[in-house]
Coordinates of N, CA and C and ligand atoms in Angstrom, one line a residue:
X1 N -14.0 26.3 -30.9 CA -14.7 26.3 -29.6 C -14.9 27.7 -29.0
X2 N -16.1 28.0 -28.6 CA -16.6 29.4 -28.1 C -15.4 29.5 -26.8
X3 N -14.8 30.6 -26.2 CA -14.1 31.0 -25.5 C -14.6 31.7 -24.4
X4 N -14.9 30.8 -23.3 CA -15.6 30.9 -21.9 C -14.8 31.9 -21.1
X5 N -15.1 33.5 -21.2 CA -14.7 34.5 -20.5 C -14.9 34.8 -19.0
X6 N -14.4 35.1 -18.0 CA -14.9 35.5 -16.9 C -14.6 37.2 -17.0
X7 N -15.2 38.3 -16.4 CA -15.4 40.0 -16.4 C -15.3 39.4 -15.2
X8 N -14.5 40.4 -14.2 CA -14.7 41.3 -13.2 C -14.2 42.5 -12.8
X9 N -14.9 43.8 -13.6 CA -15.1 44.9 -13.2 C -14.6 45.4 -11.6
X10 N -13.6 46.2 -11.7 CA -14.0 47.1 -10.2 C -13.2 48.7 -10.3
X11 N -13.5 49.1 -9.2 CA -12.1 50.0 -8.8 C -10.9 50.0 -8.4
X12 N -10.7 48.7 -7.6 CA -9.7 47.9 -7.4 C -8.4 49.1 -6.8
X13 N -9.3 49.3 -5.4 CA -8.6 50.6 -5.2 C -8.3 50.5 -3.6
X14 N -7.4 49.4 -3.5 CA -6.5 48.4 -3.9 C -7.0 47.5 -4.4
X15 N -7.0 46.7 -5.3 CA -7.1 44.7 -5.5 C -6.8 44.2 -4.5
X16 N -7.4 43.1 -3.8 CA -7.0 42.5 -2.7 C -7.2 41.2 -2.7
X17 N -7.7 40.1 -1.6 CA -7.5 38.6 -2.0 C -9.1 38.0 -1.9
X18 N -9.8 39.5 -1.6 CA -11.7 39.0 -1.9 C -11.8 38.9 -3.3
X19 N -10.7 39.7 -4.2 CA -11.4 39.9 -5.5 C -10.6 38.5 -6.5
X20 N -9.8 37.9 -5.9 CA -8.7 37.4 -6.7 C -9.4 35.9 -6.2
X21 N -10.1 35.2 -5.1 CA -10.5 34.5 -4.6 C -11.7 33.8 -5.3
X22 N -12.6 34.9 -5.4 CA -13.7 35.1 -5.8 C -13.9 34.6 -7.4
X23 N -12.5 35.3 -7.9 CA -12.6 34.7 -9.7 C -12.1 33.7 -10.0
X24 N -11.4 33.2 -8.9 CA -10.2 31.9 -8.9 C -11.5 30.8 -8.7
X25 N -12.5 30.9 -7.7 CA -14.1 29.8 -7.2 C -14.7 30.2 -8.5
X26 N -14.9 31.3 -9.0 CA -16.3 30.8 -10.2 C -15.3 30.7 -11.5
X27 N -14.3 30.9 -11.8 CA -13.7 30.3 -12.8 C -13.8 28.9 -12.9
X28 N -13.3 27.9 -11.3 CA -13.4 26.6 -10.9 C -14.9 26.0 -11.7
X29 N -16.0 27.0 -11.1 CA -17.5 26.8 -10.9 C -17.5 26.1 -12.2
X30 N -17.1 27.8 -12.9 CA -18.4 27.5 -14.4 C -17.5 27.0 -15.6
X31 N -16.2 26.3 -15.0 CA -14.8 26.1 -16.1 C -14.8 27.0 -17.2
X32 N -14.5 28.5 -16.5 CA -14.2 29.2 -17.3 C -12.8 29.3 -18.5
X33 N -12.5 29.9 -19.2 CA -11.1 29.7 -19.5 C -10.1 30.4 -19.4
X34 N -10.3 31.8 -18.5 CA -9.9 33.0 -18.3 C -10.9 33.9 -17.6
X35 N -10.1 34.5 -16.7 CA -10.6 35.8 -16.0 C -10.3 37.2 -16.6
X36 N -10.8 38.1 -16.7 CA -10.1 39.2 -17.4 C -10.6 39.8 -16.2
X37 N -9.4 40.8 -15.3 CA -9.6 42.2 -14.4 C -10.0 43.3 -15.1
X38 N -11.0 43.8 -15.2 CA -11.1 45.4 -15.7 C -11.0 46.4 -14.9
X39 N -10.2 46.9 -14.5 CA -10.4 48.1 -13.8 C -11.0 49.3 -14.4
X40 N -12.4 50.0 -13.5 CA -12.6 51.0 -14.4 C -11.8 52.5 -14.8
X41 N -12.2 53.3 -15.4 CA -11.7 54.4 -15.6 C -12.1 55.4 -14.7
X42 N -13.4 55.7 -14.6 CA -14.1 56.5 -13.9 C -15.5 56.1 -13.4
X43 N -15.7 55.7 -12.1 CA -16.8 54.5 -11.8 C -18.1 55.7 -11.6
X44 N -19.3 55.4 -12.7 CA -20.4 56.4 -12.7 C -21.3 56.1 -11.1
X45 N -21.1 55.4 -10.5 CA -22.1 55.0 -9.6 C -21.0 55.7 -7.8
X46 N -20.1 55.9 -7.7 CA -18.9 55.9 -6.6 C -18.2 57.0 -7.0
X47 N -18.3 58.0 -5.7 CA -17.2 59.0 -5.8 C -15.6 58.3 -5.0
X48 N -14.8 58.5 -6.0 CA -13.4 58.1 -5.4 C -13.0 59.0 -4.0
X49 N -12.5 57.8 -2.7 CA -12.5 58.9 -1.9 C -11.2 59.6 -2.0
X50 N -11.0 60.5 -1.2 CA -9.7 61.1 -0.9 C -8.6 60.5 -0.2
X51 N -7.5 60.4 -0.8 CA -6.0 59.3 -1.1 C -6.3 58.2 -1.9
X52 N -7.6 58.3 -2.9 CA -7.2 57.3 -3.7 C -6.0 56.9 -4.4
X53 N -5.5 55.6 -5.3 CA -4.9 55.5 -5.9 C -4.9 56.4 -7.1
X54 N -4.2 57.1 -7.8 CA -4.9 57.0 -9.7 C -5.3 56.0 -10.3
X55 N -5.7 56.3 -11.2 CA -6.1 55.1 -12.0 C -5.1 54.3 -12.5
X56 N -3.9 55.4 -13.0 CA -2.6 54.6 -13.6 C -1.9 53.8 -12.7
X57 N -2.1 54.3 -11.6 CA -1.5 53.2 -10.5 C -3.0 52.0 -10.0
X58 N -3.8 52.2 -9.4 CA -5.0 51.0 -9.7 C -4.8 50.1 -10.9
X59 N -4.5 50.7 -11.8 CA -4.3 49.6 -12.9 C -3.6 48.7 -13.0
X60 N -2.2 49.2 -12.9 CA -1.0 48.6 -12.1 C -0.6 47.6 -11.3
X61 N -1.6 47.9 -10.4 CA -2.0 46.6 -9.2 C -2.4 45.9 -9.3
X62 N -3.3 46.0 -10.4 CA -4.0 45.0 -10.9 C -3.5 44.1 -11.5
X63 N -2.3 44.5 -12.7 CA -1.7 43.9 -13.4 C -0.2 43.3 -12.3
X64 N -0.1 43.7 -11.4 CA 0.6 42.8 -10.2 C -0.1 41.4 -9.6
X65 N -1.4 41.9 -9.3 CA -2.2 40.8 -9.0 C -2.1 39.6 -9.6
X66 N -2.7 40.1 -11.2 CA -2.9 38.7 -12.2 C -1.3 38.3 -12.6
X67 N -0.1 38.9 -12.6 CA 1.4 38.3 -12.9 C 1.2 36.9 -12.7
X68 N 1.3 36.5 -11.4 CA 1.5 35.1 -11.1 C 0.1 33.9 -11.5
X69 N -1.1 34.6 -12.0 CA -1.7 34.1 -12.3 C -2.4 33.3 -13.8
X70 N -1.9 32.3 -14.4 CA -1.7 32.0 -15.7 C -3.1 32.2 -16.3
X71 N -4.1 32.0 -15.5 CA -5.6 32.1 -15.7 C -5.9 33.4 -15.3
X72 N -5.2 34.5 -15.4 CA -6.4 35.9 -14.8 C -5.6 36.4 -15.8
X73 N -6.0 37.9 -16.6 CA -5.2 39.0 -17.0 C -6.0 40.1 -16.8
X74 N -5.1 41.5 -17.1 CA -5.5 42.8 -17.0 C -6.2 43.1 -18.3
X75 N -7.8 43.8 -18.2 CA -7.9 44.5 -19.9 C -7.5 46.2 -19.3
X76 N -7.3 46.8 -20.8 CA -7.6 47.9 -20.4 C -8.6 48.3 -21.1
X77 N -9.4 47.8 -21.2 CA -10.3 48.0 -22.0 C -11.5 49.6 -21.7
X78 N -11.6 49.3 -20.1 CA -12.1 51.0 -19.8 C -11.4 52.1 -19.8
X79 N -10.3 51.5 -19.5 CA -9.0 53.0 -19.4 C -8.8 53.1 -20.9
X80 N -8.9 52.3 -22.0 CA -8.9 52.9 -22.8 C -10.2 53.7 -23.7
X81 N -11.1 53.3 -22.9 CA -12.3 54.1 -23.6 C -12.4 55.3 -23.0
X82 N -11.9 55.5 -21.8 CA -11.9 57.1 -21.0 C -12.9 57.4 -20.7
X83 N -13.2 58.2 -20.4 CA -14.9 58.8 -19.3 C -14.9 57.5 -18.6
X84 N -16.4 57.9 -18.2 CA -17.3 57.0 -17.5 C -17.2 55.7 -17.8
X85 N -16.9 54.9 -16.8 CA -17.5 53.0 -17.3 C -18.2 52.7 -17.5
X86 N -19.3 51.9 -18.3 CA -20.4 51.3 -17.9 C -20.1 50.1 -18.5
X87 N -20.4 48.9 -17.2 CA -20.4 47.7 -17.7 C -21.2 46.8 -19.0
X88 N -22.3 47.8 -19.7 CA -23.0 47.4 -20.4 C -21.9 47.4 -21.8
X89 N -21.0 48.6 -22.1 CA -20.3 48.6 -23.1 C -19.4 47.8 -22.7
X90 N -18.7 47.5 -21.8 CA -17.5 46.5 -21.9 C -18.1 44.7 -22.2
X91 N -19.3 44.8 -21.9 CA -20.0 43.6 -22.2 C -20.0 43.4 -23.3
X92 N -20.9 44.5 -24.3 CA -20.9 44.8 -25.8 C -19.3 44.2 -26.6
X93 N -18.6 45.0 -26.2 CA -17.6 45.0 -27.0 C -16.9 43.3 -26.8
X94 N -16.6 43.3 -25.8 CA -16.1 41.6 -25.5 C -17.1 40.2 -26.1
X95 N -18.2 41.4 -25.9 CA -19.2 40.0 -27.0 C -18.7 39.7 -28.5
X96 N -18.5 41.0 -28.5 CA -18.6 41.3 -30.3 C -17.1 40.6 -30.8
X97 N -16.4 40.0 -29.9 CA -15.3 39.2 -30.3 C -15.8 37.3 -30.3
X98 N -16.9 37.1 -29.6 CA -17.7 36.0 -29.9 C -17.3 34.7 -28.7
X99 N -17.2 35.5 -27.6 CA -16.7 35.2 -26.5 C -18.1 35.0 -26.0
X100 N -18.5 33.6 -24.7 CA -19.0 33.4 -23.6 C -19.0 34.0 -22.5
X101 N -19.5 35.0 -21.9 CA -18.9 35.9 -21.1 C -19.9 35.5 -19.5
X102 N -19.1 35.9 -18.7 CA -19.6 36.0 -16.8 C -19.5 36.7 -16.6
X103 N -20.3 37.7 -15.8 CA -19.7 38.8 -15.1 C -20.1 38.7 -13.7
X104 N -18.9 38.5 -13.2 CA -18.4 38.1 -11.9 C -18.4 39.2 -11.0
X105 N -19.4 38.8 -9.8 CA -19.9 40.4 -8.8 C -20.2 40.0 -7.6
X106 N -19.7 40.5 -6.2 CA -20.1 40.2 -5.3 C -21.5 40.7 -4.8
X107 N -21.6 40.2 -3.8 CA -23.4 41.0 -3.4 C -23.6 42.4 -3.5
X108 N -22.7 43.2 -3.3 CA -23.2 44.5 -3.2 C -23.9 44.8 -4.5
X109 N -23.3 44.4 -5.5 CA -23.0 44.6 -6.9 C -24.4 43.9 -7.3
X110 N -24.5 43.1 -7.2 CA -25.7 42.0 -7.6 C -27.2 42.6 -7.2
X111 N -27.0 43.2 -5.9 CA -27.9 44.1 -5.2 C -28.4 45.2 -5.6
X112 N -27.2 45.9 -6.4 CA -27.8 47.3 -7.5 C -27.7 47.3 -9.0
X113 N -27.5 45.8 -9.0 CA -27.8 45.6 -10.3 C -29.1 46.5 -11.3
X114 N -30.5 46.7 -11.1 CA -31.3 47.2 -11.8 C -30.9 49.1 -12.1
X115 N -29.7 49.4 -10.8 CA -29.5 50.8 -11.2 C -28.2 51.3 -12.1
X116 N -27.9 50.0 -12.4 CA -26.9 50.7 -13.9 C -27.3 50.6 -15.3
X117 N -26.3 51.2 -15.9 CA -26.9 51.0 -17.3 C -27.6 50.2 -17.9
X118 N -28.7 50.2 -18.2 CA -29.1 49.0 -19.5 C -28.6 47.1 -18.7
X119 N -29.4 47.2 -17.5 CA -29.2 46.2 -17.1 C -30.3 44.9 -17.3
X120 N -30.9 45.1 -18.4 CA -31.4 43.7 -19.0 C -30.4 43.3 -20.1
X121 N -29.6 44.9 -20.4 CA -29.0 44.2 -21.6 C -27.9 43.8 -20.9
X122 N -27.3 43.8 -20.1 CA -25.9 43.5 -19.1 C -26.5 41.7 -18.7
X123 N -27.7 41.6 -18.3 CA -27.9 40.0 -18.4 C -28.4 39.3 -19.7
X124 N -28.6 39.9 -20.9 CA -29.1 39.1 -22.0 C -27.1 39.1 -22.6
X125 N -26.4 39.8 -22.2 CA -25.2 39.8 -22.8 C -24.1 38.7 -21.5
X126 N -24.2 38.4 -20.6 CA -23.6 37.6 -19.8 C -24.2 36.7 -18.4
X127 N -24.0 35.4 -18.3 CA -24.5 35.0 -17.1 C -23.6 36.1 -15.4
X128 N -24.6 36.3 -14.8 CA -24.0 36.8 -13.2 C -23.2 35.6 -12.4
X129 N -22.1 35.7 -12.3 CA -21.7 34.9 -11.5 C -21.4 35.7 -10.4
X130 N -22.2 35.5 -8.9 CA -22.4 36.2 -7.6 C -21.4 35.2 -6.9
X131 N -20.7 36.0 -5.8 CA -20.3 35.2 -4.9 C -20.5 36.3 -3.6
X132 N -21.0 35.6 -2.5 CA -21.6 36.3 -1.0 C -20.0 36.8 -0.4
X133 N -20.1 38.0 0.0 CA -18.8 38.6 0.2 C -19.3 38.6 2.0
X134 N -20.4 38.1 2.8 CA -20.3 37.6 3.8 C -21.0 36.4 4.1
X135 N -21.0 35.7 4.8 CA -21.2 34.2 5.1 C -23.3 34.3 5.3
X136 N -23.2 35.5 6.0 CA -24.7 36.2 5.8 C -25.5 37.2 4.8
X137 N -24.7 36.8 3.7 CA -25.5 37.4 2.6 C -26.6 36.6 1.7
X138 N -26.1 35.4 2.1 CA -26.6 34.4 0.9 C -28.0 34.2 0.8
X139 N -28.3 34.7 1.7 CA -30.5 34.6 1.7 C -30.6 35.8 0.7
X140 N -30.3 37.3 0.7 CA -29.8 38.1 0.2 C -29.8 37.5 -1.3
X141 N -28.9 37.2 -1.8 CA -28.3 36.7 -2.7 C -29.2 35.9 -3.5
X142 N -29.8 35.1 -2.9 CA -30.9 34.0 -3.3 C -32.3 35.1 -4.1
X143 N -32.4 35.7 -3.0 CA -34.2 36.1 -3.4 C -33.1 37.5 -4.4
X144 N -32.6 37.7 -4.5 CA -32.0 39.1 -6.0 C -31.9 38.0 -7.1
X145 N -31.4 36.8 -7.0 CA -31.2 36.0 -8.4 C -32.6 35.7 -8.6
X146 N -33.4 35.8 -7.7 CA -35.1 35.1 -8.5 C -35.8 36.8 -8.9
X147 N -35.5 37.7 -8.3 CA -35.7 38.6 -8.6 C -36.1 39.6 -10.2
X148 N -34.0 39.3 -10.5 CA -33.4 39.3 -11.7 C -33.7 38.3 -12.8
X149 N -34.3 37.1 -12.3 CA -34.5 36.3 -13.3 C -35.9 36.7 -13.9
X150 N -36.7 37.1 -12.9 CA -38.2 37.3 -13.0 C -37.9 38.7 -14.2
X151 N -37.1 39.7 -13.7 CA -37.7 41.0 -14.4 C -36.4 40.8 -15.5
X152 N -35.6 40.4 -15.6 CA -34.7 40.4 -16.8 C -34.5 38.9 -17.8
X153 N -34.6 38.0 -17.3 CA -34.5 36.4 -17.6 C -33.0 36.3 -17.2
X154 N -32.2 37.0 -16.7 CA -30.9 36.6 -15.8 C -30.7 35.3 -15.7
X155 N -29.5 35.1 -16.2 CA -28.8 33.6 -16.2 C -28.2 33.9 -14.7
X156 N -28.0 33.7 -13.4 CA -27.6 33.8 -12.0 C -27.2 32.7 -11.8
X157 N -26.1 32.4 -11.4 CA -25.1 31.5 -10.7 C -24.7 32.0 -9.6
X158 N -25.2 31.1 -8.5 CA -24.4 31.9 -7.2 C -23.2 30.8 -6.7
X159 N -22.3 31.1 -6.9 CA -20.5 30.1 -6.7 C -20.9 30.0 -5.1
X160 N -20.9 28.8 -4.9 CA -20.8 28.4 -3.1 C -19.0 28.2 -3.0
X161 N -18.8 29.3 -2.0 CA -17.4 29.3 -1.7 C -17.3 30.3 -0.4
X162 N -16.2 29.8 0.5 CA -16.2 30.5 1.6 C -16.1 31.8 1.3
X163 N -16.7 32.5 2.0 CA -16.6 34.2 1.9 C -15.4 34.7 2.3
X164 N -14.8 35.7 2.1 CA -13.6 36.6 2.6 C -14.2 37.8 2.4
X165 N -14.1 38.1 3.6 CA -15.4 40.0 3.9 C -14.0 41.0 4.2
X166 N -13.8 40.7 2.7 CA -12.3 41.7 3.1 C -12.7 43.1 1.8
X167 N -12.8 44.6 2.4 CA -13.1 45.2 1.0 C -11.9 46.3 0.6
X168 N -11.7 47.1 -0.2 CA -10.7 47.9 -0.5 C -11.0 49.1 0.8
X169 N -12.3 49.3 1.2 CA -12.2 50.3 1.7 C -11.9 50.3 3.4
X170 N -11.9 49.0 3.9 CA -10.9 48.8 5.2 C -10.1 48.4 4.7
X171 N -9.2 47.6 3.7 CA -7.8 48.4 3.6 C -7.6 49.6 3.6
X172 N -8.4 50.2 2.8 CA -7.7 51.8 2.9 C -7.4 52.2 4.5
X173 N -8.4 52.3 4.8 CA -9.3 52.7 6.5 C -8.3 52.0 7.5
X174 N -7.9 51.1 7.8 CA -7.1 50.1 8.4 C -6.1 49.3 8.2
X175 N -5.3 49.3 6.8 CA -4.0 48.7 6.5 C -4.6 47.3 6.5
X176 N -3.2 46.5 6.5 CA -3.4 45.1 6.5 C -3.5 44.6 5.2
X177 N -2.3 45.5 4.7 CA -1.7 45.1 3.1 C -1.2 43.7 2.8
X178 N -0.2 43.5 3.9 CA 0.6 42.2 4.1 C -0.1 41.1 3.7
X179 N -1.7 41.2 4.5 CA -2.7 39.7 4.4 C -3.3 39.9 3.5
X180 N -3.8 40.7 3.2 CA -5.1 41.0 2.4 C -5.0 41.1 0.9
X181 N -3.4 41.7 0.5 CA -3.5 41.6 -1.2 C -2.2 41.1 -1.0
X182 N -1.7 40.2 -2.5 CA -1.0 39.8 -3.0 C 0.5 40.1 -2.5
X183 N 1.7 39.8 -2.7 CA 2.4 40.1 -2.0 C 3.2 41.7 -2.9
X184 N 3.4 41.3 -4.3 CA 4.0 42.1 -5.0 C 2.9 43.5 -4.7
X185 N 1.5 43.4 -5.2 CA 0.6 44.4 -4.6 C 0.9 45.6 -3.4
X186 N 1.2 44.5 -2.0 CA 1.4 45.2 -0.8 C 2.6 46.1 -0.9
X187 N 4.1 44.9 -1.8 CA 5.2 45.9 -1.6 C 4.7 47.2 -2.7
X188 N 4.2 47.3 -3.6 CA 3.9 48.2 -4.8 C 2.9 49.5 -3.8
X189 N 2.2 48.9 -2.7 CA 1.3 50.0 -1.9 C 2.5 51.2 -1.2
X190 N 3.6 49.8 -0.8 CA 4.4 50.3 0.4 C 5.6 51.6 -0.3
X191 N 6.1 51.0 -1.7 CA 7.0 51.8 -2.1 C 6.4 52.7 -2.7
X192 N 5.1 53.2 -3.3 CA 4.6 54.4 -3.7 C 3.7 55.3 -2.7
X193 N 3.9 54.7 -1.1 CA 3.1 54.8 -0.2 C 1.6 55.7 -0.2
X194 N 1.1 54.9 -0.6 CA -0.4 54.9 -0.9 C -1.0 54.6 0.3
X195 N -2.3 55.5 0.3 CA -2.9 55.1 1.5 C -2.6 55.3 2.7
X196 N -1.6 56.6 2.8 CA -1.6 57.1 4.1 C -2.6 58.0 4.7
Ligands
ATP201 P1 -14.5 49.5 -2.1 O1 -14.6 49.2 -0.7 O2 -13.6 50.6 -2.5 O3 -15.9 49.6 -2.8 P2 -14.4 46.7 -2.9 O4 -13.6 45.8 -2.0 O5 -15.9 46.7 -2.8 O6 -13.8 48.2 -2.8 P3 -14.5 46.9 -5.7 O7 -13.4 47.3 -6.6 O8 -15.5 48.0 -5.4 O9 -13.9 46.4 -4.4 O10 -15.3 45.6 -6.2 C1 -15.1 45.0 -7.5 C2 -16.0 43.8 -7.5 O11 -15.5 42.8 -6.6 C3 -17.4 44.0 -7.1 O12 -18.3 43.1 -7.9 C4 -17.4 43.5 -5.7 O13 -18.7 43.1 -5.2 C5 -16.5 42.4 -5.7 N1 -15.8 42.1 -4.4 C6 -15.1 42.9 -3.7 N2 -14.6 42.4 -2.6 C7 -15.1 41.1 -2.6 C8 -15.0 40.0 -1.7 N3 -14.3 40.1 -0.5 N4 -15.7 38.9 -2.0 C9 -16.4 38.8 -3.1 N5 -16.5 39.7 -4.1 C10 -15.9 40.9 -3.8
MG202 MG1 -17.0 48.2 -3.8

């Protein structure tokens, strides 16, 4: 039986409980069989701000996140390719193992979808599974999936699930490790104190 993958790509700079939420509803959605976190290596689209994490530590957190979760794991699959990410190759390669694949993205993501790489071949290689990262995105959301379907034939799934408008970069900006990521995460923020 084909093996129903979930991708979600980020910076993950922190991981927090929009990203963990998010894959936990479209896993539910599309009875996936697994989530895989990719953290990237070097994000072509986003300059990392200043006090980021490293990468070796972003990764890390990631792999704290998914511990307690029997259904998510870490790839390293970009950190092991080095340079630049582009989600078109991570798609490629996870295909070429003969996997079902999602790639799981909030609105921002869904929104600039036509400016990354080879983004017909990013939807002829995986359905979008979108979830509205505010409660007022979802009109948003609607007219990009008929959009993408029009100019790429995009398989678009938008997961109905309550929003959490929580992003890495007000944690960074404003704390609120405690609520927002995982518990092991927060202490992992606090003892390498990150993000001062
Ligand atoms: P930053 O503020 O640093 O950009 P972020 O919170 O947007 O961080 P990313 O690592 O950039 O997190 O995002 C990875 C993926 O997770 C993207 O597809 C993004 O749209 C999605 N995502 C992030 N936060 C949420 C959320 N609260 N709800 C749904 N999807 C989310
Ligand atoms: Mg982001």
């Amino acid at each position: 039986m084909t093996i129903r993958l979930g991708v979600m790509g980020g910076t993950f700079n922190p991981p927090h409980r929009g990203h963990l939420e998010a894959a936990r509803h479209v896993r539910a959605a599309l009875g996936l069989d697994r989530v895989l976190f990719v953290p990237n290596n070097i994000p072509p689209h986003k300059r990392m701000p200043a006090h980021s994490a490293t990468t070796a530590q972003r990764f890390e957190m990631v792999g704290l996140m998914v511990r307690d979760e029997p259904w998510a794991a870490l790839s390293t699959i970009e950190v092991d390719r080095g340079g630049a990410s582009y989600t078109v190759e991570t798609l490629r390669a996870l295909a070429g193992e003969g996997q079902a694949l999602a790639l799981i993205i909030g609105t921002d993501m869904l929104m600039t979808l036509e400016q990354w790489r080879e983004p017909a071949e990013i939807c002829r290689l995986a359905t979008l599974a979108t979830v509205a990262r505010s409660e007022d995105d979802r009109a948003a959301l609607r007219r990009q999936a008929a959009r993408l379907q029009g100019l790429y034939g995009a398989d678009v799934r938008l997961v109905d699930c309550p929003a959490l408008p929580v992003s890495s970069t007000q944690l960074r900006e404003q704390g609120g490790f405690d609520c927002l990521t995982p518990p092991a995460v927060a202490a992992y923020i606090e003892e390498h104190h990150l993000y001062r």
